[in-house]
Short mmCIF file of C-alpha atoms in Angstrom, two decimals:
data_model
loop_
_atom_site.label_atom_id
_atom_site.label_comp_id
_atom_site.label_asym_id
_atom_site.label_seq_id
_atom_site.Cartn_x
_atom_site.Cartn_y
_atom_site.Cartn_z
CA UNK A 121 -74.73 -16.21 4.97
CA UNK A 122 -75.70 -13.55 6.27
CA UNK A 123 -74.85 -14.19 9.69
CA UNK A 124 -71.57 -15.68 8.72
CA UNK A 125 -71.24 -12.45 7.24
CA UNK A 126 -71.87 -10.36 10.06
CA UNK A 127 -69.38 -12.33 12.39
CA UNK A 128 -66.69 -11.74 9.50
CA UNK A 129 -67.56 -7.90 9.49
CA UNK A 130 -67.42 -7.81 13.60
CA UNK A 131 -64.29 -9.79 13.57
CA UNK A 132 -62.75 -7.63 11.08
CA UNK A 133 -63.65 -3.93 12.49
CA UNK A 134 -62.34 -5.41 16.05
CA UNK A 135 -59.57 -6.10 14.25
CA UNK A 136 -58.99 -3.25 13.10
CA UNK A 137 -59.64 -1.09 16.19
CA UNK A 138 -56.97 -3.65 17.93
CA UNK A 139 -54.74 -2.57 15.02
CA UNK A 140 -54.82 1.01 15.26
CA UNK A 141 -54.39 0.79 18.69
CA UNK A 142 -51.60 -0.94 18.60
CA UNK A 143 -50.24 1.08 16.19
CA UNK A 144 -51.17 4.42 17.88
CA UNK A 145 -49.15 3.03 21.26
CA UNK A 146 -46.83 1.26 19.44
CA UNK A 147 -45.84 5.60 17.45
CA UNK A 148 -46.17 6.96 20.94
CA UNK A 149 -43.45 4.70 22.54
CA UNK A 150 -41.25 4.95 18.96
CA UNK A 151 -41.36 9.01 19.54
CA UNK A 152 -40.64 8.64 22.76
CA UNK A 153 -37.57 6.58 22.45
CA UNK A 154 -36.24 8.54 19.49
CA UNK A 155 -36.70 11.41 21.67
CA UNK A 156 -34.56 10.39 24.57
CA UNK A 157 -31.93 9.04 22.31
CA UNK A 158 -31.46 12.37 20.35
CA UNK A 159 -31.51 14.29 23.87
CA UNK A 160 -28.73 11.78 24.91
CA UNK A 161 -26.96 13.19 21.56
CA UNK A 162 -27.12 16.15 22.26
CA UNK A 163 -26.04 16.17 25.87
CA UNK A 164 -22.65 14.03 24.66
CA UNK A 165 -22.49 16.23 21.26
CA UNK A 166 -22.94 19.37 24.22
CA UNK A 167 -19.64 17.94 26.12
CA UNK A 168 -17.12 17.24 23.18
CA UNK A 169 -18.12 20.75 22.03
CA UNK A 170 -16.97 22.05 25.70
CA UNK A 171 -14.29 20.17 25.77
CA UNK A 172 -12.78 20.58 22.89
CA UNK A 173 -12.80 24.64 24.09
CA UNK A 174 -11.78 23.88 27.45
CA UNK A 175 -8.97 21.43 25.65
CA UNK A 176 -7.51 24.57 23.93
CA UNK A 177 -7.87 27.45 26.35
CA UNK A 178 -6.37 25.05 29.57
CA UNK A 179 -3.50 24.30 26.29
CA UNK A 180 -3.07 27.87 26.02
CA UNK A 181 -3.01 29.19 29.61
CA UNK A 182 -0.41 26.50 30.72
CA UNK A 183 1.61 27.34 27.54
CA UNK A 184 1.87 31.24 28.81
CA UNK A 185 2.46 30.20 32.45
CA UNK A 186 5.56 28.46 31.30
CA UNK A 187 7.06 31.14 29.32
CA UNK A 188 6.07 33.86 31.82
CA UNK A 189 8.41 31.88 34.93
CA UNK A 190 11.03 33.38 32.12
CA UNK A 191 12.13 36.90 33.69
CA UNK A 192 12.51 39.73 31.47
CA UNK A 193 10.47 39.07 28.34
CA UNK A 194 10.85 41.30 25.37
CA UNK A 195 10.57 41.74 21.75
CA UNK A 196 14.70 40.15 21.42
CA UNK A 197 15.42 37.85 19.29
CA UNK A 198 15.92 35.13 21.75
CA UNK A 199 12.43 36.05 23.39
CA UNK A 200 10.75 35.86 20.20
CA UNK A 201 12.12 32.59 19.52
CA UNK A 202 11.19 30.46 22.76
CA UNK A 203 8.04 32.40 22.07
CA UNK A 204 7.57 30.38 18.77
CA UNK A 205 9.16 27.05 20.46
CA UNK A 206 6.39 27.61 22.74
CA UNK A 207 3.41 28.00 20.34
CA UNK A 208 4.99 25.33 17.73
CA UNK A 209 4.39 22.90 21.26
CA UNK A 210 0.61 22.69 20.88
CA UNK A 211 -1.61 22.12 17.93
CA UNK A 212 -3.58 24.98 18.95
CA UNK A 213 -1.90 28.07 19.23
CA UNK A 214 -1.05 29.57 16.01
CA UNK A 215 0.75 32.83 17.34
CA UNK A 216 1.88 34.39 20.51
CA UNK A 217 2.97 37.91 20.84
CA UNK A 218 3.69 40.39 23.68
CA UNK A 219 1.02 43.85 24.33
CA UNK A 220 2.51 46.91 26.36
CA UNK A 221 0.73 48.79 29.14
CA UNK A 222 -1.33 50.16 26.40
CA UNK A 223 -3.03 47.39 24.79
CA UNK A 224 -1.15 47.47 21.64
CA UNK A 225 0.95 44.71 20.30
CA UNK A 226 4.13 44.71 20.27
CA UNK A 227 5.83 41.75 18.30
CA UNK A 228 5.19 38.55 18.05
CA UNK A 229 7.33 34.69 17.77
CA UNK A 230 6.49 36.07 13.24
CA UNK A 231 8.42 39.00 13.66
CA UNK A 232 8.53 42.92 15.35
CA UNK A 233 6.49 44.14 11.93
CA UNK A 234 3.95 42.59 13.42
CA UNK A 235 2.50 45.78 15.70
CA UNK A 236 -0.89 46.01 16.03
CA UNK A 237 -2.18 49.06 18.30
CA UNK A 238 -5.54 48.69 20.33
CA UNK A 239 -5.52 44.84 20.46
CA UNK A 240 -6.51 44.65 23.88
CA UNK A 241 -7.80 47.15 26.73
CA UNK A 242 -5.26 48.90 28.43
CA UNK A 243 -3.94 47.50 31.78
CA UNK A 244 -5.85 48.25 35.09
CA UNK A 245 -4.71 47.47 38.16
CA UNK A 246 -7.69 45.15 39.17
CA UNK A 247 -6.82 43.23 36.18
CA UNK A 248 -7.11 39.22 36.25
CA UNK A 249 -4.09 37.35 35.40
CA UNK A 250 -5.34 35.50 33.10
CA UNK A 251 -8.14 36.90 30.84
CA UNK A 252 -10.20 34.84 28.09
CA UNK A 253 -11.47 36.94 25.22
CA UNK A 254 -12.57 36.66 21.39
CA UNK A 255 -10.80 38.53 18.48
CA UNK A 256 -13.29 38.75 15.15
CA UNK A 257 -11.39 37.41 12.16
CA UNK A 258 -10.90 39.57 8.70
CA UNK A 259 -13.70 38.44 6.96
CA UNK A 260 -17.18 39.34 8.49
CA UNK A 261 -17.77 35.11 8.07
CA UNK A 262 -14.38 34.51 10.01
CA UNK A 263 -14.19 31.73 12.93
CA UNK A 264 -13.29 34.93 16.05
CA UNK A 265 -9.89 33.78 17.70
CA UNK A 266 -9.52 33.47 21.26
CA UNK A 267 -7.16 35.60 23.04
CA UNK A 268 -5.86 34.20 26.09
CA UNK A 269 -3.91 36.98 28.01
CA UNK A 270 -0.78 36.07 30.70
CA UNK A 271 -0.19 39.52 32.39
CA UNK A 272 3.69 39.41 33.11
CA UNK A 273 4.81 42.84 35.47
CA UNK A 274 4.28 46.51 35.08
CA UNK A 275 0.86 46.09 32.79
CA UNK A 276 3.18 43.95 30.06
CA UNK A 277 1.26 40.82 28.73
CA UNK A 278 1.52 37.82 27.00
CA UNK A 279 -1.02 36.78 24.14
CA UNK A 280 -1.95 33.70 22.76
CA UNK A 281 -4.47 33.06 19.90
CA UNK A 282 -6.13 29.79 19.40
CA UNK A 283 -7.85 30.34 15.86
CA UNK A 284 -11.98 29.49 15.78
CA UNK A 285 -11.03 27.09 13.28
CA UNK A 286 -9.95 24.91 15.31
CA UNK A 287 -12.57 24.47 17.90
CA UNK A 288 -15.38 24.62 16.09
CA UNK A 289 -16.47 20.96 15.40
CA UNK A 290 -20.32 19.96 14.98
CA UNK A 291 -20.21 17.00 16.82
CA UNK A 292 -24.31 16.05 16.41
CA UNK A 293 -25.03 12.83 14.34
CA UNK A 294 -25.64 13.16 10.79
CA UNK A 295 -29.09 12.75 10.73
CA UNK A 296 -29.97 15.40 13.08
CA UNK A 297 -27.02 18.07 11.74
CA UNK A 298 -30.20 19.60 9.42
CA UNK A 299 -32.38 20.55 12.30
CA UNK A 300 -30.10 21.52 15.43
CA UNK A 301 -28.98 24.33 16.40
CA UNK A 302 -25.84 25.10 18.30
CA UNK A 303 -23.85 27.66 20.02
CA UNK A 304 -20.12 27.69 22.36
CA UNK A 305 -20.30 31.16 23.80
CA UNK A 306 -18.24 32.78 26.92
CA UNK A 307 -19.93 34.68 29.95
CA UNK A 308 -21.71 37.66 28.68
CA UNK A 309 -23.52 35.92 25.96
CA UNK A 310 -20.59 36.47 23.12
CA UNK A 311 -20.99 33.93 20.54
CA UNK A 312 -17.79 32.18 19.60
CA UNK A 313 -19.29 29.90 16.56
CA UNK A 314 -22.80 29.09 15.65
CA UNK A 315 -24.17 25.72 14.00
CA UNK A 316 -26.99 27.11 12.32
CA UNK A 317 -30.02 24.58 11.28
CA UNK A 318 -31.30 24.31 7.67
CA UNK A 319 -34.72 23.64 8.87
CA UNK A 320 -36.53 25.96 10.78
CA UNK A 321 -39.99 24.66 10.99
CA UNK A 322 -41.71 23.03 14.21
CA UNK A 323 -40.88 24.28 18.03
CA UNK A 324 -38.15 22.89 20.10
CA UNK A 325 -38.64 19.33 21.79
CA UNK A 326 -35.04 18.72 23.16
CA UNK A 327 -32.29 21.54 24.48
CA UNK A 328 -29.14 20.93 26.17
CA UNK A 329 -27.41 23.88 28.30
CA UNK A 330 -23.99 23.29 29.37
CA UNK A 331 -21.35 25.14 31.65
CA UNK A 332 -17.54 24.70 31.97
CA UNK A 333 -16.75 24.25 35.36
CA UNK A 334 -13.59 26.34 35.45
CA UNK A 335 -13.49 28.47 32.27
CA UNK A 336 -16.01 30.86 30.88
CA UNK A 337 -17.62 28.69 28.11
CA UNK A 338 -20.81 27.86 27.55
CA UNK A 339 -22.58 24.99 24.36
CA UNK A 340 -25.99 25.01 23.94
CA UNK A 341 -27.27 22.61 21.80
CA UNK A 342 -31.59 22.21 20.65
CA UNK A 343 -33.51 20.17 18.17
CA UNK A 344 -36.30 21.28 16.20
CA UNK A 345 -39.15 19.07 16.07
CA UNK A 346 -39.74 18.63 12.51
CA UNK A 347 -36.41 16.34 13.12
CA UNK A 348 -38.78 13.94 15.15
CA UNK A 349 -40.62 13.35 11.81
CA UNK A 350 -37.84 13.00 9.85
CA UNK A 351 -35.78 10.34 11.91
CA UNK A 352 -39.22 8.65 12.58
CA UNK A 353 -40.54 8.67 9.57
CA UNK A 354 -39.18 5.15 8.32
CA UNK A 355 -39.91 3.44 11.64
CA UNK A 356 -43.54 5.66 11.38
CA UNK A 357 -44.69 3.78 7.82
CA UNK A 358 -43.30 0.45 8.97
CA UNK A 359 -45.35 0.99 12.43
CA UNK A 360 -47.77 1.52 10.01
CA UNK A 361 -47.72 -1.62 7.47
CA UNK A 362 -46.88 -3.57 10.55
CA UNK A 363 -50.53 -2.43 12.53
CA UNK A 364 -51.81 -2.95 9.25
CA UNK A 365 -50.32 -6.59 8.69
CA UNK A 366 -51.75 -7.48 12.02
CA UNK A 367 -55.25 -6.30 11.56
CA UNK A 368 -55.09 -8.99 8.93
CA UNK A 369 -53.88 -11.28 10.92
CA UNK A 370 -56.53 -10.88 13.14
CA UNK A 371 -59.29 -11.66 10.18
CA UNK A 372 -57.23 -15.20 9.16
CA UNK A 373 -54.23 -14.75 7.31
CA UNK A 374 -51.78 -14.97 10.67
CA UNK A 375 -49.51 -18.03 8.93
CA UNK A 376 -47.61 -15.62 6.89
CA UNK A 377 -46.25 -14.12 10.06
CA UNK A 378 -46.62 -17.23 12.17
CA UNK A 379 -43.74 -18.57 9.96
CA UNK A 380 -39.96 -18.28 11.27
CA UNK A 381 -37.92 -15.39 9.90
CA UNK A 382 -34.55 -15.32 10.92
CA UNK A 383 -33.20 -12.80 12.82
CA UNK A 384 -30.53 -9.91 11.61
CA UNK A 385 -28.29 -11.85 14.05
CA UNK A 386 -28.86 -15.06 12.57
CA UNK A 387 -28.50 -13.37 9.31
CA UNK A 388 -25.09 -12.86 10.34
CA UNK A 389 -24.24 -16.08 11.83
CA UNK A 390 -25.13 -18.04 8.99
CA UNK A 391 -22.87 -15.76 6.72
CA UNK A 392 -20.27 -16.39 8.73
CA UNK A 393 -21.08 -20.41 9.19
CA UNK A 394 -21.33 -19.60 5.28
CA UNK A 395 -17.68 -18.08 4.91
CA UNK A 396 -18.88 -14.72 3.44
CA UNK A 397 -17.60 -12.55 5.98
CA UNK A 398 -14.12 -12.09 4.58
CA UNK A 399 -10.84 -10.13 5.56
CA UNK A 400 -9.86 -7.52 2.37
CA UNK A 401 -6.58 -6.17 2.49
CA UNK A 402 -5.42 -2.62 1.75
CA UNK A 403 -1.49 -2.08 1.07
CA UNK A 404 0.51 0.06 3.83
CA UNK A 405 3.54 1.90 1.79
CA UNK A 406 6.44 3.13 2.85
CA UNK A 407 6.89 6.50 1.59
CA UNK A 408 10.97 6.52 0.74
CA UNK A 409 11.07 3.01 -0.56
CA UNK A 410 7.91 2.97 -2.19
CA UNK A 411 7.90 -1.07 -0.96
CA UNK A 412 5.18 -2.67 0.45
CA UNK A 413 5.12 -2.76 4.14
CA UNK A 414 2.15 -4.30 5.63
CA UNK A 415 -1.35 -4.22 5.21
CA UNK A 416 -4.60 -2.98 7.02
CA UNK A 417 -7.30 -6.18 7.10
CA UNK A 418 -11.04 -4.48 7.20
CA UNK A 419 -13.90 -7.07 7.15
CA UNK A 420 -16.15 -7.75 3.64
CA UNK A 421 -19.24 -9.40 3.43
CA UNK A 422 -19.38 -11.13 0.01
CA UNK A 423 -22.90 -12.62 -0.55
CA UNK A 424 -23.33 -16.12 -2.69
CA UNK A 425 -24.07 -13.60 -6.30
CA UNK A 426 -21.01 -11.70 -5.46
CA UNK A 427 -21.91 -8.60 -4.56
CA UNK A 428 -19.73 -7.11 -1.27
CA UNK A 429 -22.27 -5.74 1.93
CA UNK A 430 -19.86 -2.50 3.25
CA UNK A 431 -18.97 -3.10 7.41
CA UNK A 432 -21.09 -0.08 7.38
CA UNK A 433 -24.68 -2.38 7.08
CA UNK A 434 -23.54 -5.79 8.77
CA UNK A 435 -20.89 -4.15 11.88
CA UNK A 436 -23.21 -2.17 13.48
CA UNK A 437 -25.77 -5.66 13.45
CA UNK A 438 -23.10 -7.41 14.49
CA UNK A 439 -22.56 -5.02 17.89
CA UNK A 440 -26.45 -4.54 18.43
CA UNK A 441 -26.71 -8.91 18.92
CA UNK A 442 -22.74 -9.21 20.39
CA UNK A 443 -21.35 -10.83 17.80
CA UNK A 444 -18.70 -8.38 17.68
CA UNK A 445 -16.54 -10.69 19.11
CA UNK A 446 -17.29 -13.83 16.56
CA UNK A 447 -16.28 -11.57 13.56
CA UNK A 448 -13.21 -10.09 14.78
CA UNK A 449 -11.82 -14.31 15.55
CA UNK A 450 -13.15 -15.01 12.14
CA UNK A 451 -11.01 -12.01 10.36
CA UNK A 452 -7.97 -12.73 12.62
CA UNK A 453 -8.25 -16.61 11.85
CA UNK A 454 -8.41 -15.78 8.05
CA UNK A 455 -5.82 -12.85 7.83
CA UNK A 456 -3.67 -15.95 9.91
CA UNK A 457 -4.22 -18.82 6.87
CA UNK A 458 -4.06 -16.28 3.99
CA UNK A 459 -0.83 -14.37 5.09
CA UNK A 460 0.98 -17.06 6.02
CA UNK A 461 3.16 -17.41 2.88
CA UNK A 462 3.61 -13.67 2.58
CA UNK A 463 5.41 -13.94 6.29
CA UNK A 464 6.90 -17.09 4.94
CA UNK A 465 10.10 -14.92 3.25
CA UNK A 466 10.57 -13.78 6.40
CA UNK A 467 10.46 -9.92 4.79
CA UNK A 468 9.62 -7.45 7.90
CA UNK A 469 5.60 -7.44 7.22
CA UNK A 470 2.83 -5.19 9.37
CA UNK A 471 -0.79 -6.73 9.62
CA UNK A 472 -2.78 -3.73 11.27
CA UNK A 473 -6.24 -5.57 13.24
CA UNK A 474 -9.18 -3.68 13.85
CA UNK A 475 -11.05 -3.77 17.23
CA UNK A 476 -13.64 -2.63 18.86
CA UNK A 477 -13.82 0.08 21.45
CA UNK A 478 -15.90 -2.33 23.60
CA UNK A 479 -13.55 -4.98 23.27
CA UNK A 480 -11.11 -3.00 25.21
CA UNK A 481 -12.84 -3.33 28.37
CA UNK A 482 -13.09 -7.47 28.42
CA UNK A 483 -9.53 -8.87 28.46
CA UNK A 484 -11.28 -11.77 26.23
CA UNK A 485 -9.67 -10.69 23.71
CA UNK A 486 -6.07 -10.85 24.84
CA UNK A 487 -6.93 -14.63 25.16
CA UNK A 488 -8.06 -14.74 21.41
CA UNK A 489 -5.69 -12.91 19.93
CA UNK A 490 -3.19 -15.88 21.97
CA UNK A 491 -5.08 -18.51 21.22
CA UNK A 492 -4.60 -17.83 17.10
CA UNK A 493 -1.56 -16.65 16.42
CA UNK A 494 0.28 -18.43 19.17
CA UNK A 495 1.57 -21.23 16.76
CA UNK A 496 1.34 -18.77 14.00
CA UNK A 497 4.20 -17.58 11.55
CA UNK A 498 2.42 -14.73 11.54
CA UNK A 499 4.08 -13.80 14.61
CA UNK A 500 2.67 -10.94 17.63
CA UNK A 501 5.31 -8.87 16.56
CA UNK A 502 4.02 -8.29 13.10
CA UNK A 503 0.42 -7.59 14.90
CA UNK A 504 -1.01 -3.93 14.62
CA UNK A 505 -4.17 -3.43 16.78
CA UNK A 506 -6.31 -0.28 16.31
CA UNK A 507 -8.36 1.43 18.38
CA UNK A 508 -11.22 4.10 16.57
CA UNK A 509 -11.36 7.55 17.80
CA UNK A 510 -14.71 8.03 16.84
CA UNK A 511 -16.07 6.19 19.98
CA UNK A 512 -15.13 7.26 23.29
CA UNK A 513 -13.66 4.68 25.33
CA UNK A 514 -15.86 4.82 28.70
CA UNK A 515 -14.07 2.76 31.28
CA UNK A 516 -10.64 3.97 31.03
CA UNK A 517 -8.50 1.89 33.48
CA UNK A 518 -10.13 -1.05 32.27
CA UNK A 519 -9.11 -0.40 28.08
CA UNK A 520 -5.46 0.90 30.07
CA UNK A 521 -4.84 -2.99 31.08
CA UNK A 522 -6.30 -4.75 28.13
CA UNK A 523 -3.99 -2.79 25.78
CA UNK A 524 -1.08 -3.47 28.44
CA UNK A 525 -1.62 -7.16 28.01
CA UNK A 526 -1.90 -7.17 24.13
CA UNK A 527 1.43 -5.00 24.00
CA UNK A 528 2.90 -7.39 26.43
CA UNK A 529 2.46 -9.97 23.83
CA UNK A 530 4.28 -8.46 21.36
CA UNK A 531 2.23 -6.57 19.54
CA UNK A 532 1.49 -2.68 18.89
CA UNK A 533 -1.61 -0.62 19.21
CA UNK A 534 -2.51 1.71 17.03
CA UNK A 535 -4.84 4.60 17.67
CA UNK A 536 -6.90 4.68 14.57
CA UNK A 537 -9.57 7.92 12.67
CA UNK A 538 -7.19 10.34 15.14
CA UNK A 539 -9.07 14.00 13.52
CA UNK A 540 -12.20 12.49 13.00
CA UNK A 541 -12.73 11.46 16.80
CA UNK A 542 -14.15 12.55 19.86
CA UNK A 543 -10.48 13.51 20.86
CA UNK A 544 -7.22 12.13 19.19
CA UNK A 545 -4.58 14.20 21.75
CA UNK A 546 -6.99 13.13 25.02
CA UNK A 547 -6.35 9.64 23.52
CA UNK A 548 -2.88 10.13 23.28
CA UNK A 549 -2.32 11.41 26.81
CA UNK A 550 -4.63 8.49 28.03
CA UNK A 551 -3.67 5.28 26.01
CA UNK A 552 -0.19 4.26 25.53
CA UNK A 553 -0.38 3.39 21.73
CA UNK A 554 3.25 2.82 19.26
CA UNK A 555 1.31 4.34 16.36
CA UNK A 556 -1.65 7.30 15.36
CA UNK A 557 -3.64 6.57 12.48
CA UNK A 558 -4.39 10.11 10.87
CA UNK A 559 -7.24 10.25 9.16
CA UNK A 560 -8.66 11.44 5.78
CA UNK A 561 -10.35 14.15 6.89
CA UNK A 562 -6.55 15.22 8.20
CA UNK A 563 -4.84 15.03 4.59
CA UNK A 564 -7.70 16.10 2.67
CA UNK A 565 -6.96 19.37 4.85
CA UNK A 566 -3.72 19.56 3.74
CA UNK A 567 -5.23 20.56 -0.10
CA UNK A 568 -5.75 24.00 0.92
CA UNK A 569 -8.30 23.51 4.60
CA UNK A 570 -7.27 26.79 6.59
CA UNK A 571 -4.69 25.83 9.18
CA UNK A 572 -4.72 22.05 7.96
CA UNK A 573 -1.16 22.17 7.10
CA UNK A 574 -0.39 23.28 10.60
CA UNK A 575 -2.82 21.06 12.33
CA UNK A 576 -1.22 17.76 10.39
CA UNK A 577 2.48 19.21 10.93
CA UNK A 578 1.05 19.60 14.68
CA UNK A 579 0.21 16.36 15.19
CA UNK A 580 2.90 14.64 13.78
CA UNK A 581 5.20 16.66 15.71
CA UNK A 582 3.52 15.57 18.77
CA UNK A 583 3.84 11.92 17.94
CA UNK A 584 7.60 12.33 16.95
CA UNK A 585 7.66 14.11 20.56
CA UNK A 586 6.52 10.77 22.08
CA UNK A 587 8.19 8.62 19.85
CA UNK A 588 4.52 7.60 18.81
CA UNK A 589 4.96 6.47 14.65
CA UNK A 590 2.70 8.01 12.12
CA UNK A 591 0.80 6.39 9.06
CA UNK A 592 -1.60 8.37 6.84
CA UNK A 593 -4.96 7.41 5.48
CA UNK A 594 -6.81 7.97 2.68
CA UNK A 595 -3.65 8.98 0.51
CA UNK A 596 -4.96 10.19 -3.55
CA UNK A 597 -3.34 12.28 -4.65
CA UNK A 598 0.83 12.68 -5.17
CA UNK A 599 0.73 16.00 -4.05
CA UNK A 600 -0.34 14.76 -0.87
CA UNK A 601 2.30 12.36 -0.51
CA UNK A 602 4.69 15.10 -1.30
CA UNK A 603 3.50 17.48 2.04
CA UNK A 604 3.59 14.17 4.22
CA UNK A 605 7.16 12.82 3.18
CA UNK A 606 7.77 16.67 3.83
CA UNK A 607 6.12 16.86 7.60
CA UNK A 608 8.20 13.37 8.04
CA UNK A 609 5.46 10.47 7.48
CA UNK A 610 6.79 7.77 5.67
CA UNK A 611 3.92 5.28 5.77
CA UNK A 612 0.65 5.97 4.55
CA UNK A 613 -2.14 3.98 2.43
CA UNK A 614 -5.17 4.90 -0.05
CA UNK A 615 -6.81 4.76 -3.47
CA UNK A 616 -3.56 6.49 -4.62
CA UNK A 617 -1.36 2.85 -4.33
CA UNK A 618 -4.42 0.40 -3.88
CA UNK A 619 -8.17 -0.05 -2.42
CA UNK A 620 -8.95 -2.66 -0.17
CA UNK A 621 -8.20 -5.82 -2.03
CA UNK A 622 -9.43 -9.55 -1.58
CA UNK A 623 -7.36 -11.63 0.23
CA UNK A 624 -6.36 -13.61 -2.81
CA UNK A 625 -5.70 -10.19 -5.02
CA UNK A 626 -3.64 -8.84 -2.20
CA UNK A 627 -1.23 -12.00 -2.12
CA UNK A 628 -0.51 -11.96 -5.65
CA UNK A 629 0.19 -8.18 -5.45
CA UNK A 630 2.77 -8.95 -2.77
CA UNK A 631 4.65 -11.09 -5.15
CA UNK A 632 4.76 -9.28 -7.62
CA UNK A 633 6.24 -6.45 -6.06
CA UNK A 634 9.20 -8.66 -4.39
CA UNK A 635 9.89 -10.28 -7.86
CA UNK A 636 10.13 -6.47 -8.78
CA UNK A 637 11.93 -5.86 -5.84
CA UNK A 638 14.59 -8.69 -6.16
CA UNK A 639 17.56 -8.87 -8.67
CA UNK A 640 17.68 -10.49 -11.87
CA UNK A 641 20.73 -12.77 -10.95
CA UNK A 642 20.02 -14.70 -14.25
CA UNK A 643 20.17 -10.92 -16.15
CA UNK A 644 23.25 -10.06 -13.87
CA UNK A 645 24.99 -13.10 -15.01
CA UNK A 646 24.46 -12.40 -18.95
CA UNK A 647 25.65 -9.12 -18.70
CA UNK A 648 29.10 -9.73 -16.51
CA UNK A 649 29.50 -12.43 -19.86
CA UNK A 650 29.15 -10.28 -22.44
CA UNK A 651 31.26 -7.88 -20.71
CA UNK A 652 34.21 -10.32 -20.84
CA UNK A 653 35.53 -10.00 -24.45
CA UNK A 654 35.67 -6.44 -24.20
CA UNK A 655 37.62 -6.45 -21.32
CA UNK A 656 39.77 -9.56 -22.47
CA UNK A 657 40.35 -7.08 -25.73
CA UNK A 658 41.21 -3.52 -24.20
CA UNK A 659 43.64 -6.29 -22.08
CA UNK A 660 45.49 -7.13 -25.90
#
């Protein structure tokens, strides 16, 4: 008995030592991996910050260069109209003005009353043709505006102002924002805007510094050690538990973990096989008539107990286990079947389906679309395929080819989440799209955010010039509808009209909406019969 007890104690001690070494090794490997991921995330975030500043500055330079080709620019009403047209041609510039040799603002596109002394330094003969500088805001905490200056002749200069609020972004992922420090600055160390951390304890573990190749911009991003502790907290706890369980396995209860446990990928496949991942549909509304002109199809996981799993929880699992093709095909097939009665009535109806960004790099999605909709009443002309602007497209040439094949079928392409992604304007110039969908962040900006309405109007005007349709997402108030209609937007979706609905509820909603839209022939005939005696009496 004593000998057996000693053996058990010895085995237990070896098990605990082995579990401790395994736990320490796993935590070190996990910390190294997380730190590498954070470094990569900071690199991408710095690129996005620098790209936004470069795009804004270069756009302003190009606008001023175009204006400078017109000889004899002055403050006449005709020339101020040119300044105004140039400012409205891009969403980055809010005003353009003319500065005299002494650096005094003579006029702007807003009028000659906008005079300001000492806006720029007095002109020097050795000054560059194009210069960039920062202009402090009115309030202490205002983000400085970028002044882009273009020399004309005799010391006169054109100046375009790019508001700092349009440039400031924080692309660092949410779980790191409390610990990150960021700065966009110009040559000489003058910072344009700062991203201050909420938590400043701990040493810096990752730092990224990036310079623009052509413009005087620099981005610095860093993360404190406290971020690693918070980001890895759950993982470290899990590893500790795993190490403890490993020790228990070594002393005799390995059967618990030896039994089969399905992976998250198996769970997703089971949900697909059981018909638990289903389409929900949010109506798209014509703001002029109030009619339902289509819907966006969204994937939901409805479990047997009736609970609904958000796509934010299961879509990443599908991506990790490379099951996005299965999810997309299942949603397309179910949508095709469920919406068949809706389309059968012959009314113009658009169905928007979301595609993953990596599906744009593989033309197998084109074959899937053809297989599902080839013999369907829901034809290709009824389809809109949405590409999110939140995830950059890595191989643009491949994406262009896939997009062209989808459009060749007769379907349309929409750029989704414009206003929340890495650069909707860049994507608009890179790929052929038929529709842009304004993200809820932009729609919310209509309710008072600084320059929000101007930014939205600029995007709408750009879409109109490119002959691209616009749909507003996330509409929640009647005031937003009024503003959007004034800006020229005729289609929207959001909780003001309806949330994403189960397919059966959406189809019932369509039936009710169409019954109300049709004239009641029986009532009309009854009214005519009632009016006939009155007409006879009047004739007599």
